[in-house]
């Protein structure tokens, strides 16, 4: 399984950036706390492990593509265990079909 092969290769470093005028200070972050990061969207969301289908806290969600097998794998990187967990594999016939992951975030606000 190609996703298993990449399990030991994936690792993430996250930095907090403090910006003050012309100078930026970078500090490495060892935890996302109660948040999860969605890589394709470039955002963090509040994670709640207790909601069915909710995001796992302290995790990064991302996508990998194997062009030779025409598959895309949605994965989770857990900061606590430092391990990658494959979540779902998609087969696709066209590279344009899954150029990006689509994330649907529910909103319970009435508009």
JSON list of N, CA and C in Angstrom, two decimals, residues 79-107:
[
{"chain": "A", "resi": 79, "resn": "UNK", "atom": "N", "xyz": [-0.26, 15.24, 15.95]},
{"chain": "A", "resi": 79, "resn": "UNK", "atom": "CA", "xyz": [0.91, 15.84, 16.59]},
{"chain": "A", "resi": 79, "resn": "UNK", "atom": "C", "xyz": [1.36, 15.08, 17.83]},
{"chain": "A", "resi": 80, "resn": "UNK", "atom": "N", "xyz": [0.42, 14.48, 18.55]},
{"chain": "A", "resi": 80, "resn": "UNK", "atom": "CA", "xyz": [0.78, 13.79, 19.79]},
{"chain": "A", "resi": 80, "resn": "UNK", "atom": "C", "xyz": [1.57, 12.51, 19.51]},
{"chain": "A", "resi": 81, "resn": "UNK", "atom": "N", "xyz": [1.12, 11.73, 18.53]},
{"chain": "A", "resi": 81, "resn": "UNK", "atom": "CA", "xyz": [1.78, 10.45, 18.23]},
{"chain": "A", "resi": 81, "resn": "UNK", "atom": "C", "xyz": [2.86, 10.60, 17.16]},
{"chain": "A", "resi": 82, "resn": "UNK", "atom": "N", "xyz": [2.85, 11.74, 16.44]},
{"chain": "A", "resi": 82, "resn": "UNK", "atom": "CA", "xyz": [3.77, 11.99, 15.32]},
{"chain": "A", "resi": 82, "resn": "UNK", "atom": "C", "xyz": [3.59, 10.96, 14.21]},
{"chain": "A", "resi": 83, "resn": "UNK", "atom": "N", "xyz": [2.37, 10.48, 14.04]},
{"chain": "A", "resi": 83, "resn": "UNK", "atom": "CA", "xyz": [2.09, 9.46, 13.02]},
{"chain": "A", "resi": 83, "resn": "UNK", "atom": "C", "xyz": [1.03, 9.94, 12.05]},
{"chain": "A", "resi": 84, "resn": "UNK", "atom": "N", "xyz": [1.12, 9.41, 10.82]},
{"chain": "A", "resi": 84, "resn": "UNK", "atom": "CA", "xyz": [0.15, 9.67, 9.78]},
{"chain": "A", "resi": 84, "resn": "UNK", "atom": "C", "xyz": [-0.87, 8.55, 9.77]},
{"chain": "A", "resi": 85, "resn": "UNK", "atom": "N", "xyz": [-2.14, 8.92, 9.57]},
{"chain": "A", "resi": 85, "resn": "UNK", "atom": "CA", "xyz": [-3.22, 7.94, 9.50]},
{"chain": "A", "resi": 85, "resn": "UNK", "atom": "C", "xyz": [-4.00, 8.18, 8.21]},
{"chain": "A", "resi": 86, "resn": "UNK", "atom": "N", "xyz": [-4.01, 7.22, 7.28]},
{"chain": "A", "resi": 86, "resn": "UNK", "atom": "CA", "xyz": [-4.82, 7.39, 6.07]},
{"chain": "A", "resi": 86, "resn": "UNK", "atom": "C", "xyz": [-6.30, 7.35, 6.44]},
{"chain": "A", "resi": 87, "resn": "UNK", "atom": "N", "xyz": [-7.08, 8.29, 5.88]},
{"chain": "A", "resi": 87, "resn": "UNK", "atom": "CA", "xyz": [-8.50, 8.35, 6.21]},
{"chain": "A", "resi": 87, "resn": "UNK", "atom": "C", "xyz": [-9.38, 7.81, 5.09]},
{"chain": "A", "resi": 88, "resn": "UNK", "atom": "N", "xyz": [-9.11, 8.24, 3.86]},
{"chain": "A", "resi": 88, "resn": "UNK", "atom": "CA", "xyz": [-9.96, 7.83, 2.74]},
{"chain": "A", "resi": 88, "resn": "UNK", "atom": "C", "xyz": [-9.17, 7.90, 1.45]},
{"chain": "A", "resi": 89, "resn": "UNK", "atom": "N", "xyz": [-9.34, 6.90, 0.60]},
{"chain": "A", "resi": 89, "resn": "UNK", "atom": "CA", "xyz": [-8.65, 6.88, -0.69]},
{"chain": "A", "resi": 89, "resn": "UNK", "atom": "C", "xyz": [-9.68, 7.04, -1.80]},
{"chain": "A", "resi": 90, "resn": "UNK", "atom": "N", "xyz": [-9.39, 7.93, -2.76]},
{"chain": "A", "resi": 90, "resn": "UNK", "atom": "CA", "xyz": [-10.24, 8.16, -3.92]},
{"chain": "A", "resi": 90, "resn": "UNK", "atom": "C", "xyz": [-9.52, 7.66, -5.16]},
{"chain": "A", "resi": 91, "resn": "UNK", "atom": "N", "xyz": [-10.23, 6.99, -6.04]},
{"chain": "A", "resi": 91, "resn": "UNK", "atom": "CA", "xyz": [-9.71, 6.64, -7.36]},
{"chain": "A", "resi": 91, "resn": "UNK", "atom": "C", "xyz": [-10.24, 7.67, -8.34]},
{"chain": "A", "resi": 92, "resn": "UNK", "atom": "N", "xyz": [-9.38, 8.13, -9.23]},
{"chain": "A", "resi": 92, "resn": "UNK", "atom": "CA", "xyz": [-9.85, 9.10, -10.22]},
{"chain": "A", "resi": 92, "resn": "UNK", "atom": "C", "xyz": [-9.22, 8.81, -11.56]},
{"chain": "A", "resi": 93, "resn": "UNK", "atom": "N", "xyz": [-9.98, 9.09, -12.62]},
{"chain": "A", "resi": 93, "resn": "UNK", "atom": "CA", "xyz": [-9.49, 8.83, -13.97]},
{"chain": "A", "resi": 93, "resn": "UNK", "atom": "C", "xyz": [-8.86, 10.06, -14.59]},
{"chain": "A", "resi": 94, "resn": "UNK", "atom": "N", "xyz": [-9.17, 11.24, -14.08]},
{"chain": "A", "resi": 94, "resn": "UNK", "atom": "CA", "xyz": [-8.65, 12.48, -14.62]},
{"chain": "A", "resi": 94, "resn": "UNK", "atom": "C", "xyz": [-7.96, 13.25, -13.50]},
{"chain": "A", "resi": 95, "resn": "UNK", "atom": "N", "xyz": [-6.78, 13.80, -13.77]},
{"chain": "A", "resi": 95, "resn": "UNK", "atom": "CA", "xyz": [-6.03, 14.54, -12.74]},
{"chain": "A", "resi": 95, "resn": "UNK", "atom": "C", "xyz": [-6.77, 15.80, -12.32]},
{"chain": "A", "resi": 96, "resn": "UNK", "atom": "N", "xyz": [-7.62, 16.36, -13.19]},
{"chain": "A", "resi": 96, "resn": "UNK", "atom": "CA", "xyz": [-8.36, 17.57, -12.85]},
{"chain": "A", "resi": 96, "resn": "UNK", "atom": "C", "xyz": [-9.52, 17.27, -11.90]},
{"chain": "A", "resi": 97, "resn": "UNK", "atom": "N", "xyz": [-9.94, 16.03, -11.85]},
{"chain": "A", "resi": 97, "resn": "UNK", "atom": "CA", "xyz": [-11.10, 15.67, -11.06]},
{"chain": "A", "resi": 97, "resn": "UNK", "atom": "C", "xyz": [-10.90, 15.97, -9.57]},
{"chain": "A", "resi": 98, "resn": "UNK", "atom": "N", "xyz": [-9.73, 15.71, -9.05]},
{"chain": "A", "resi": 98, "resn": "UNK", "atom": "CA", "xyz": [-9.46, 15.95, -7.63]},
{"chain": "A", "resi": 98, "resn": "UNK", "atom": "C", "xyz": [-8.20, 16.80, -7.46]},
{"chain": "A", "resi": 99, "resn": "UNK", "atom": "N", "xyz": [-8.20, 17.95, -8.11]},
{"chain": "A", "resi": 99, "resn": "UNK", "atom": "CA", "xyz": [-7.04, 18.83, -8.00]},
{"chain": "A", "resi": 99, "resn": "UNK", "atom": "C", "xyz": [-6.88, 19.35, -6.57]},
{"chain": "A", "resi": 100, "resn": "UNK", "atom": "N", "xyz": [-8.00, 19.50, -5.86]},
{"chain": "A", "resi": 100, "resn": "UNK", "atom": "CA", "xyz": [-7.99, 19.97, -4.47]},
{"chain": "A", "resi": 100, "resn": "UNK", "atom": "C", "xyz": [-8.97, 19.14, -3.67]},
{"chain": "A", "resi": 101, "resn": "UNK", "atom": "N", "xyz": [-8.72, 19.05, -2.41]},
{"chain": "A", "resi": 101, "resn": "UNK", "atom": "CA", "xyz": [-9.70, 18.45, -1.51]},
{"chain": "A", "resi": 101, "resn": "UNK", "atom": "C", "xyz": [-10.79, 19.47, -1.25]},
{"chain": "A", "resi": 102, "resn": "UNK", "atom": "N", "xyz": [-12.00, 19.01, -1.09]},
{"chain": "A", "resi": 102, "resn": "UNK", "atom": "CA", "xyz": [-13.10, 19.89, -0.76]},
{"chain": "A", "resi": 102, "resn": "UNK", "atom": "C", "xyz": [-13.53, 19.61, 0.67]},
{"chain": "A", "resi": 103, "resn": "UNK", "atom": "N", "xyz": [-13.51, 20.64, 1.49]},
{"chain": "A", "resi": 103, "resn": "UNK", "atom": "CA", "xyz": [-13.88, 20.49, 2.90]},
{"chain": "A", "resi": 103, "resn": "UNK", "atom": "C", "xyz": [-15.18, 21.23, 3.12]},
{"chain": "A", "resi": 104, "resn": "UNK", "atom": "N", "xyz": [-16.15, 20.57, 3.69]},
{"chain": "A", "resi": 104, "resn": "UNK", "atom": "CA", "xyz": [-17.43, 21.18, 4.00]},
{"chain": "A", "resi": 104, "resn": "UNK", "atom": "C", "xyz": [-17.54, 21.32, 5.50]},
{"chain": "A", "resi": 105, "resn": "UNK", "atom": "N", "xyz": [-17.59, 22.57, 5.96]},
{"chain": "A", "resi": 105, "resn": "UNK", "atom": "CA", "xyz": [-17.63, 22.85, 7.39]},
{"chain": "A", "resi": 105, "resn": "UNK", "atom": "C", "xyz": [-19.05, 23.28, 7.75]},
{"chain": "A", "resi": 106, "resn": "UNK", "atom": "N", "xyz": [-19.72, 22.54, 8.63]},
{"chain": "A", "resi": 106, "resn": "UNK", "atom": "CA", "xyz": [-21.10, 22.89, 8.97]},
{"chain": "A", "resi": 106, "resn": "UNK", "atom": "C", "xyz": [-21.16, 24.18, 9.78]},
{"chain": "A", "resi": 107, "resn": "UNK", "atom": "N", "xyz": [-22.21, 24.93, 9.55]},
{"chain": "A", "resi": 107, "resn": "UNK", "atom": "CA", "xyz": [-22.46, 26.13, 10.33]},
{"chain": "A", "resi": 107, "resn": "UNK", "atom": "C", "xyz": [-23.85, 25.99, 10.93]}
]
